Short mmCIF file of N, CA and C in Angstrom, two decimals:
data_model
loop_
_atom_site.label_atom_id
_atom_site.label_comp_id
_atom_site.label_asym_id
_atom_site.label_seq_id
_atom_site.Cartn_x
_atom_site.Cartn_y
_atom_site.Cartn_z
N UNK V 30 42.11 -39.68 8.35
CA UNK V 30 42.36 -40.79 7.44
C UNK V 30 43.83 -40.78 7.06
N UNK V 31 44.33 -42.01 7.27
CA UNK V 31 45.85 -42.01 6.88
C UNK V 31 45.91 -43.76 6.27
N UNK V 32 46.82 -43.39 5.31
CA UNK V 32 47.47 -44.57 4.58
C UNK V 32 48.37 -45.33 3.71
N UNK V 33 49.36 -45.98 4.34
CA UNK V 33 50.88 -46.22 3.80
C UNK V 33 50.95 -47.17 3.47
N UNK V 34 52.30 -47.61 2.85
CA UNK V 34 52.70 -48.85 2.21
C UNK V 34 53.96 -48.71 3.17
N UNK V 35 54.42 -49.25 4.23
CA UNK V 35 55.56 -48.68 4.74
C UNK V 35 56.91 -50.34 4.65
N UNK V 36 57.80 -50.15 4.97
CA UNK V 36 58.79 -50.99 5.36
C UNK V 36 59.09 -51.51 6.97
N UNK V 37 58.81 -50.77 7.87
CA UNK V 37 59.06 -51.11 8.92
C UNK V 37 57.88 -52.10 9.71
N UNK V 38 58.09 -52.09 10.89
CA UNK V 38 57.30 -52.86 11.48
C UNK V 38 55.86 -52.03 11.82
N UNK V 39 54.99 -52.87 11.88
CA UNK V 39 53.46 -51.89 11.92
C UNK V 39 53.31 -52.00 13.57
N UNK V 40 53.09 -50.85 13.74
CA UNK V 40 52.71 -50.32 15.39
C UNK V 40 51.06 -50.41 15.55
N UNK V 41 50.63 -51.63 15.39
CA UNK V 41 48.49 -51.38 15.51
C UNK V 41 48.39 -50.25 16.51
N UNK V 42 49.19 -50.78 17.75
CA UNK V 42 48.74 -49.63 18.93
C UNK V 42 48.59 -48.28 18.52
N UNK V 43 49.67 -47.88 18.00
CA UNK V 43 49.30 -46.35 17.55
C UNK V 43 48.60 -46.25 16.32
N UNK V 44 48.30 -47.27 15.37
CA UNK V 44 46.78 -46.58 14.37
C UNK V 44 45.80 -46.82 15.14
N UNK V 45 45.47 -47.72 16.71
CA UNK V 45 44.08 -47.13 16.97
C UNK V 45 44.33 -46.06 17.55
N UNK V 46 45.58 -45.65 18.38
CA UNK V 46 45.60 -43.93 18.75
C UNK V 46 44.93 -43.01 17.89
N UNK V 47 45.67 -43.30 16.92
CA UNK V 47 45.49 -42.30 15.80
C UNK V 47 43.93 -42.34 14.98
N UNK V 48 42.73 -43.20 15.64
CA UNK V 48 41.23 -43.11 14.75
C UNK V 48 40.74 -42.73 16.08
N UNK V 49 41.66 -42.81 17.56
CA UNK V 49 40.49 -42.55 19.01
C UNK V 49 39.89 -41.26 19.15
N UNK V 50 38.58 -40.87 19.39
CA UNK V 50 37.89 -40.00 19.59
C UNK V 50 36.82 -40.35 20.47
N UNK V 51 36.52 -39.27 21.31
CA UNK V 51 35.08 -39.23 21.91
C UNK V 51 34.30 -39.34 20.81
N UNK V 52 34.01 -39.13 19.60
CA UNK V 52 33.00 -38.97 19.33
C UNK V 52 32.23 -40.65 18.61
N UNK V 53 33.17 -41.53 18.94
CA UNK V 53 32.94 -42.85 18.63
C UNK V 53 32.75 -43.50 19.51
N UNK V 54 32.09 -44.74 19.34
CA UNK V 54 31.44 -45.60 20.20
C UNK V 54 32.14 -46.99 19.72
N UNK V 55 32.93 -47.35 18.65
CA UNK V 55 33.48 -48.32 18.32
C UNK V 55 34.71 -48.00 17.70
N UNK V 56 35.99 -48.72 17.87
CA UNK V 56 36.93 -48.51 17.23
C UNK V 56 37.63 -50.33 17.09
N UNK V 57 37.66 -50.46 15.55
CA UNK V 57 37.79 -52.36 15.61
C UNK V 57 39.36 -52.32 15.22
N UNK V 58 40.25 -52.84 15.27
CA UNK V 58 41.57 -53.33 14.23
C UNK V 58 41.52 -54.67 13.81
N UNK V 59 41.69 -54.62 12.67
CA UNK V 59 42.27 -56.35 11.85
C UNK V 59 43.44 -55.99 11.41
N UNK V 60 44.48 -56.93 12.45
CA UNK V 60 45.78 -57.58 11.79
C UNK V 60 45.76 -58.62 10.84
N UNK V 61 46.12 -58.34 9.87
CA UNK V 61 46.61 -59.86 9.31
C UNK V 61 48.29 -59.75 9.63
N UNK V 62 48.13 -61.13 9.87
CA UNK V 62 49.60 -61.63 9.81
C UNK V 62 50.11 -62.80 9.37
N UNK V 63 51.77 -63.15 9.13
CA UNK V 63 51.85 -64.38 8.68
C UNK V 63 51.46 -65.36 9.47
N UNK V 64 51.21 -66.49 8.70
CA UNK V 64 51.13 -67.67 9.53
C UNK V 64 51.96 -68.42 8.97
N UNK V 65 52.05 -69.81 10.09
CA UNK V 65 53.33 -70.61 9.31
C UNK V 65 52.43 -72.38 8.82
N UNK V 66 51.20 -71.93 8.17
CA UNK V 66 51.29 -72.74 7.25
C UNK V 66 50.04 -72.34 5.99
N UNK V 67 50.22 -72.68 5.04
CA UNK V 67 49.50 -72.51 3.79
C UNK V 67 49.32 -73.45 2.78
N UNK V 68 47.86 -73.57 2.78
CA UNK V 68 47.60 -74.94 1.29
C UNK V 68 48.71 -76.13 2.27
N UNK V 69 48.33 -76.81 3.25
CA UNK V 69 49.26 -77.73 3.85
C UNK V 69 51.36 -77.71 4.01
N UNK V 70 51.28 -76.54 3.51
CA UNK V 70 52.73 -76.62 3.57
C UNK V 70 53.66 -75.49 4.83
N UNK V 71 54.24 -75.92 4.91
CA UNK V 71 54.65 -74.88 6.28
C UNK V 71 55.78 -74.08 5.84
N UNK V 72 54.93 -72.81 6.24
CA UNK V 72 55.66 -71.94 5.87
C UNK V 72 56.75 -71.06 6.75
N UNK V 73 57.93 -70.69 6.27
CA UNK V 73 59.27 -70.19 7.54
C UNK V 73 59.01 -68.39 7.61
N UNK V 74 58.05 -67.91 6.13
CA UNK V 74 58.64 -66.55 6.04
C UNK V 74 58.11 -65.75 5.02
N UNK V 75 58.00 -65.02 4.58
CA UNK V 75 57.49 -64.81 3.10
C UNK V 75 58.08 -63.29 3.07
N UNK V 76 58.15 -62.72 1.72
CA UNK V 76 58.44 -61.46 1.20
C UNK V 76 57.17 -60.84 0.32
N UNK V 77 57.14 -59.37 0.63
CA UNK V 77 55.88 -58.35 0.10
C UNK V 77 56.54 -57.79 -0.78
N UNK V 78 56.04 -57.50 -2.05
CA UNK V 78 56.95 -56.46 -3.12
C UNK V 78 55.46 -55.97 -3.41
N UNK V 79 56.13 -54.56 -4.38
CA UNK V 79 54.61 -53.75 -4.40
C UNK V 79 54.99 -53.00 -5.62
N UNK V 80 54.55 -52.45 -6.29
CA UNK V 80 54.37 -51.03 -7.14
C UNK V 80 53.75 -50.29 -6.40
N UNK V 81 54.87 -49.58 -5.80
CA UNK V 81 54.47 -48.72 -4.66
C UNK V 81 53.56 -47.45 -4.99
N UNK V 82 53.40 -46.55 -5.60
CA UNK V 82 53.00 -45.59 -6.20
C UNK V 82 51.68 -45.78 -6.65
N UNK V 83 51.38 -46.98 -7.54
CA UNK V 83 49.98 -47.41 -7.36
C UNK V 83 49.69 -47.91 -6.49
N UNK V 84 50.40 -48.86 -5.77
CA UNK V 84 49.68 -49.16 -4.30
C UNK V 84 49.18 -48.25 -3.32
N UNK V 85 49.97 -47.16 -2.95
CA UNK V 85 49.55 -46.10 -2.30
C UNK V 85 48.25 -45.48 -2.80
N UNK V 86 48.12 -45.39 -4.06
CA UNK V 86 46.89 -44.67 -4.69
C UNK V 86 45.53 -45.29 -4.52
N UNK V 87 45.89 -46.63 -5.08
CA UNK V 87 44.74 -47.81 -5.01
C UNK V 87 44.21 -48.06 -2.99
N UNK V 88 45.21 -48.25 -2.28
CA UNK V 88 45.21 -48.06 -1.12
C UNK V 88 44.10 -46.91 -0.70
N UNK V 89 44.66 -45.50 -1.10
CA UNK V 89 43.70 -44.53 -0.53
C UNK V 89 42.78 -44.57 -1.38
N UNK V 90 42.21 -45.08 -2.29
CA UNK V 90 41.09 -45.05 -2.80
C UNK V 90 40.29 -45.56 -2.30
N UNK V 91 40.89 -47.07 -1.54
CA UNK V 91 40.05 -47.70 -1.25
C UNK V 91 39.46 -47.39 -0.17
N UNK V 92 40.44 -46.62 0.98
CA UNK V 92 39.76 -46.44 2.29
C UNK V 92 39.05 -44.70 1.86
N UNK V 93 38.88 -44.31 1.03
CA UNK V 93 38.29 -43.05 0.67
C UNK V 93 36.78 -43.56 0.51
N UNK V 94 36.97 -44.69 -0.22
CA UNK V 94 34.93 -45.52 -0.69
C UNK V 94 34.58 -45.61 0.80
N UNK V 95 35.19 -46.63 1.48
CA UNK V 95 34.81 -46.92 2.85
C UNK V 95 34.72 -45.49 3.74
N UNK V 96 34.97 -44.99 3.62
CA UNK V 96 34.93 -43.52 4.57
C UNK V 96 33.47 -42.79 4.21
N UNK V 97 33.29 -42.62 2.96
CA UNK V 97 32.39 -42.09 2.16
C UNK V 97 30.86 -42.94 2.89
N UNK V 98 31.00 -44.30 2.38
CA UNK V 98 30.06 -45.55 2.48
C UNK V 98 29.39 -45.19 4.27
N UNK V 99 30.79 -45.32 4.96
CA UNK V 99 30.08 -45.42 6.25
C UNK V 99 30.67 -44.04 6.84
N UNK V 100 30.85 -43.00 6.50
CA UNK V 100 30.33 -41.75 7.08
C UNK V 100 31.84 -41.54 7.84
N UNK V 101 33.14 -42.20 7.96
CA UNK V 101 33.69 -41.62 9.12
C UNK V 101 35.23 -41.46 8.53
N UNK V 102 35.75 -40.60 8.90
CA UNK V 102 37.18 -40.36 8.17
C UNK V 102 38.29 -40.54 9.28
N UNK V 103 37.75 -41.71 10.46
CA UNK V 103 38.75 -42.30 11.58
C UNK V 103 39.05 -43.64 10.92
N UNK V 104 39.90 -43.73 10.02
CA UNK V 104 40.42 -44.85 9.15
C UNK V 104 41.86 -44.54 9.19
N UNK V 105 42.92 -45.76 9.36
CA UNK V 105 43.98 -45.82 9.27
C UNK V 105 44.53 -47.17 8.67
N UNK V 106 45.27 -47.34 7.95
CA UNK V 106 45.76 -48.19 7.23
C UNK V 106 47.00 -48.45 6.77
N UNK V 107 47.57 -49.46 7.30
CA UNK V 107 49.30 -49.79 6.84
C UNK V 107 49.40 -50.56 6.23
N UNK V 108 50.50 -51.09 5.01
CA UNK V 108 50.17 -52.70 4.21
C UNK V 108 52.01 -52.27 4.51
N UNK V 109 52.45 -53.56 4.87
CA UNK V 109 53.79 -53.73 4.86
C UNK V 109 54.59 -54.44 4.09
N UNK V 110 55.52 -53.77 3.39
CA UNK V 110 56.24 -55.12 2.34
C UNK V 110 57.60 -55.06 2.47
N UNK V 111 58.53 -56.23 2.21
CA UNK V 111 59.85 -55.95 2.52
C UNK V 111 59.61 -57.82 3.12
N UNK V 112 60.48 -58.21 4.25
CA UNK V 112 60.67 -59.38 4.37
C UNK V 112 60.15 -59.67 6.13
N UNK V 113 58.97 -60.69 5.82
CA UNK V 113 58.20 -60.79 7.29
C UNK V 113 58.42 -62.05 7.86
N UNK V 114 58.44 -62.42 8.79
CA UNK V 114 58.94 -63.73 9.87
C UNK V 114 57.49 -64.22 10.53
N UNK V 115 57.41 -65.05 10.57
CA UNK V 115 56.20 -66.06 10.95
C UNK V 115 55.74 -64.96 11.81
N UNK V 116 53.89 -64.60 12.20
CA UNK V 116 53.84 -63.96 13.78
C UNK V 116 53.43 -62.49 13.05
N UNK V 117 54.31 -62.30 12.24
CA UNK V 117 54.65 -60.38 12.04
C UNK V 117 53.31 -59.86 11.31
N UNK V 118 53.11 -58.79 11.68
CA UNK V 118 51.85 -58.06 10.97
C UNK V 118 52.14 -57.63 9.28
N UNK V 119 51.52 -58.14 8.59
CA UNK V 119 51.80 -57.58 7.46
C UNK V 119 50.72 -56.19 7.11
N UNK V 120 49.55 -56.30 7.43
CA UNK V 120 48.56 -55.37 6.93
C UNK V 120 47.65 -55.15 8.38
N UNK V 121 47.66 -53.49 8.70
CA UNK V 121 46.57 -53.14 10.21
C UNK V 121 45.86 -52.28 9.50
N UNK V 122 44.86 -52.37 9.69
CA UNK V 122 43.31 -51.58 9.46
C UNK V 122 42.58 -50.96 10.93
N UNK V 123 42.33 -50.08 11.11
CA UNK V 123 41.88 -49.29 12.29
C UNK V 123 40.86 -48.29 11.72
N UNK V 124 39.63 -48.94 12.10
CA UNK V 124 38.34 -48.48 12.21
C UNK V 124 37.54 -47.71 13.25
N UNK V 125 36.75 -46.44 13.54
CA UNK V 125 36.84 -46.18 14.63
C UNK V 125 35.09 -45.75 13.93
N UNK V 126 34.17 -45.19 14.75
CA UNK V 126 32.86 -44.92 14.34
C UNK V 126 32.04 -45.03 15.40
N UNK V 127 30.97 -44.08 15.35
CA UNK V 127 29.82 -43.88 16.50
C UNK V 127 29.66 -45.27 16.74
N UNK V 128 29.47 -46.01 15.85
CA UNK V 128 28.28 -47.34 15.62
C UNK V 128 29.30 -48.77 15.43
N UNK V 129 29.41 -50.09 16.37
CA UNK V 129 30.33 -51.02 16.44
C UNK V 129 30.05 -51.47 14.71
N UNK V 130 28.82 -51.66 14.54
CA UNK V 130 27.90 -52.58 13.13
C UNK V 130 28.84 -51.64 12.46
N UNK V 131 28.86 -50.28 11.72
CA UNK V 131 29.66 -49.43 10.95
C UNK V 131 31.09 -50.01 11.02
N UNK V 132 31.74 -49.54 11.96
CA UNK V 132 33.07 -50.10 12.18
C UNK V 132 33.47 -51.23 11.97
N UNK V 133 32.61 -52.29 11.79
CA UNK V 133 32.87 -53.16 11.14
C UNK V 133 33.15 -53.84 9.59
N UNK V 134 31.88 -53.61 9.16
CA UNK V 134 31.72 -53.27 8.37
C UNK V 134 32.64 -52.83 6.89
N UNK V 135 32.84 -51.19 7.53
CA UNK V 135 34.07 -50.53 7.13
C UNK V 135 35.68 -51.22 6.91
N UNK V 136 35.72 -52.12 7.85
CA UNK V 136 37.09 -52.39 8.10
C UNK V 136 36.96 -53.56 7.53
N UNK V 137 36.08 -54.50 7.38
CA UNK V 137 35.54 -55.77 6.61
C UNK V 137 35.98 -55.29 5.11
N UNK V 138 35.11 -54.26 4.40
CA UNK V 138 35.27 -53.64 3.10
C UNK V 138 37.03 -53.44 2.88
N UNK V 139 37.49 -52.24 4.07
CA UNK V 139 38.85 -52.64 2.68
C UNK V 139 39.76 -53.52 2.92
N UNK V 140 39.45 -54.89 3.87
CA UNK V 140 39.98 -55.88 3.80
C UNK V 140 39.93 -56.39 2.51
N UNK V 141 38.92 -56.54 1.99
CA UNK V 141 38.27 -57.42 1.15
C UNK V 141 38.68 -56.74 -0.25
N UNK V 142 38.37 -55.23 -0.31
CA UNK V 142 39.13 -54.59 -1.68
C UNK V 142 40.33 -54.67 -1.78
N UNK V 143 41.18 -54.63 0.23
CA UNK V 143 42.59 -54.20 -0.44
C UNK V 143 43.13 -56.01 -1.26
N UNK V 144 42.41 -57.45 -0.35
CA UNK V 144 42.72 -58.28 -1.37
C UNK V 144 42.72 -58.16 -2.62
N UNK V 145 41.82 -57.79 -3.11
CA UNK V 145 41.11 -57.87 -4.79
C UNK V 145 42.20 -56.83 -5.31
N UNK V 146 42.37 -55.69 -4.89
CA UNK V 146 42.81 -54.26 -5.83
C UNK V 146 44.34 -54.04 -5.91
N UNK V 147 44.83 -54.25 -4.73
CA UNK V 147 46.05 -53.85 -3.88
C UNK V 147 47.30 -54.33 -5.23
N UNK V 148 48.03 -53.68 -5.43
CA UNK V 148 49.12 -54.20 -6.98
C UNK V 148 50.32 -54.68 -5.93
N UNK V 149 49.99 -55.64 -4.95
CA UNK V 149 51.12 -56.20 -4.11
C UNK V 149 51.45 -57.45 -4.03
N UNK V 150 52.63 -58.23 -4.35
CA UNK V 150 52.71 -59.54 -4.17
C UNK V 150 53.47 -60.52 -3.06
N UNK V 151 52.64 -61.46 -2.95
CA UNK V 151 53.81 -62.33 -1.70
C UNK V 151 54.26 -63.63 -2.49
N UNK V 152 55.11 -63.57 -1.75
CA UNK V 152 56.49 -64.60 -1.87
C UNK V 152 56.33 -65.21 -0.59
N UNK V 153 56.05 -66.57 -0.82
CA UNK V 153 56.04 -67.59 0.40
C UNK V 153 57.29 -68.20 0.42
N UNK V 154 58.10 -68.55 1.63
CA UNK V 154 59.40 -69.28 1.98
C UNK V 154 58.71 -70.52 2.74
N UNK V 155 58.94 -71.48 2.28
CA UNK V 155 58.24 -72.96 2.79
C UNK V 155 59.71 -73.03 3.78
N UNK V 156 59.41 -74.17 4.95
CA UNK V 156 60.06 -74.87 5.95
C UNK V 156 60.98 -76.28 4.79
N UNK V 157 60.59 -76.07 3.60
CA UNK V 157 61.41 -77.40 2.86
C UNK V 157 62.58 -76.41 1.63
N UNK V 158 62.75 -75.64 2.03
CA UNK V 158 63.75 -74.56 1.18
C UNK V 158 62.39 -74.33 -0.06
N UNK V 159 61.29 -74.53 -0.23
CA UNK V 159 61.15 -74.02 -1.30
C UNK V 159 60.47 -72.57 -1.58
N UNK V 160 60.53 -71.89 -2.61
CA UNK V 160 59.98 -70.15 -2.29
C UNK V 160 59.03 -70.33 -3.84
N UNK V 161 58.17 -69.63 -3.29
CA UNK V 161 57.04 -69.25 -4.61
C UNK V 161 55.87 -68.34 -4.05
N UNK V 162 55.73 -67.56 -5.65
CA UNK V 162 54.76 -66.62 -5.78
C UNK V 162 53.31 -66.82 -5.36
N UNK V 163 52.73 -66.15 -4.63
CA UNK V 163 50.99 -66.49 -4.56
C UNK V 163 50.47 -65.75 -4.82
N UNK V 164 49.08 -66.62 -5.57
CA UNK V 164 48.10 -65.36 -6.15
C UNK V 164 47.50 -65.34 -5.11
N UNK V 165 46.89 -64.07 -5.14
CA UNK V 165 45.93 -63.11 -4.16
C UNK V 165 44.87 -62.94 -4.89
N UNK V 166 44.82 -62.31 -6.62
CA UNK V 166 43.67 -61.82 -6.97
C UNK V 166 44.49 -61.35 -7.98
N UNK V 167 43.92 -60.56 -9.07
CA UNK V 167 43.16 -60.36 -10.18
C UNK V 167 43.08 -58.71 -10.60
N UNK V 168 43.99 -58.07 -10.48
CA UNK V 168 43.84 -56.48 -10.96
C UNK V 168 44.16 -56.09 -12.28
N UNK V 169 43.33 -54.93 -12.23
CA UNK V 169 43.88 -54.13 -13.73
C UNK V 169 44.18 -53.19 -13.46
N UNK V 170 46.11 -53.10 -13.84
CA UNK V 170 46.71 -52.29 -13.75
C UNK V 170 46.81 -51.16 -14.51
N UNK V 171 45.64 -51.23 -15.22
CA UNK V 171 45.73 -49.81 -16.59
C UNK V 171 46.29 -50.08 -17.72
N UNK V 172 46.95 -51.47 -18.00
CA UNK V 172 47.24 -51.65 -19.49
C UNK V 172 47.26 -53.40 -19.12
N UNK V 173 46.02 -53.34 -18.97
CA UNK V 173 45.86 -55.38 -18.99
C UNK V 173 45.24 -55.78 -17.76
N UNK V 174 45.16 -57.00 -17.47
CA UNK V 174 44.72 -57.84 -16.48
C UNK V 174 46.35 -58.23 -15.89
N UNK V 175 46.53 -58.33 -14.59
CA UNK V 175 47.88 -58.68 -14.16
C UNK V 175 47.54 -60.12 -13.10
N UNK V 176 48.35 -60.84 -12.80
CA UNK V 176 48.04 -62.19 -11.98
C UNK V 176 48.65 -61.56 -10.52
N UNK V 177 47.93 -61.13 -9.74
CA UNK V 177 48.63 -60.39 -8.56
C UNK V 177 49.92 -61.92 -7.67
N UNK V 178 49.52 -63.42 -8.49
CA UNK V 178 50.83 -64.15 -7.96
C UNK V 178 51.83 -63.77 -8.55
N UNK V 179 51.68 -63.33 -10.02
CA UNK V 179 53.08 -63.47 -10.35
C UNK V 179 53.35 -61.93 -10.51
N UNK V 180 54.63 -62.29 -10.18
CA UNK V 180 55.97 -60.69 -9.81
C UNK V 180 55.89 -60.05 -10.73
N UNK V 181 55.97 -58.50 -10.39
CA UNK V 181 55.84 -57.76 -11.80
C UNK V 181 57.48 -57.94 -12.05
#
């Protein structure tokens, strides 16, 4: 099990290296990446900022439930922040497990938490010069409710 908040570019190829085993029968990855349009507007670009320190924490927590849940500690996970170009991977998840249904599953879950939990925000760059915050979701950062659109 491994899991970063990194700056550089995400290598998927090597986090499924890094969950491959004989002893699995499924190994899934979900990229997300940018796209270049949102809510009808087209987008050129966007920027990731994070509270890194809780992100990292909240991060391995999350793929710690999922490991636990479905039995397998071939989990790898990158969330990238810094400044991404239409195309680019922002977040790879690499699931690996005896069972395809598990591996799914698994990798479904901390999609879905790292939306909800993750203390990370994007910054959309529209194709018309304009830039703004988006909400994602809804965390509590330990002293309040925070709007994961708007910037800490």
């Amino acid at each position: 099990m491994r899991t970063a908040i990194v700056e550089h570019v995400i290598d998927s190829c090597g986090l499924l290296e890094e969950v491959a085993s004989g002893r699995n029968g499924a190994t899934v990855l979900f990229a997300g990446t940018v796209r270049d349009v949102n809510d009808g507007s087209a987008v050129s670009g966007l920027d990731y900022s994070a509270y890194a320190s809780m992100a990292e924490r909240e991060l391995a927590s999350i793929v710690t439930e999922a490991a636990e849940q479905w039995k397998t500690r071939d989990i790898v996970v990158e969330h990238r922040v810094g400044t991404l170009a239409l195309g680019e991977t922002s977040v790879a998840i690499a699931v690996a497990h005896p069972h395809r249904g598990e591996a799914y599953d698994a990798s479904r879950y901390i999609i879905e938490e790292l939306k909800k939990r993750l203390p990370i925000w994007k910054r959309e760059h529209y194709a018309d010069g304009r830039s703004e915050w988006v909400t994602n979701a809804t965390v509590d950062i330990g002293h309040g409710i925070s709007d994961m659109g708007a910037h800490p």
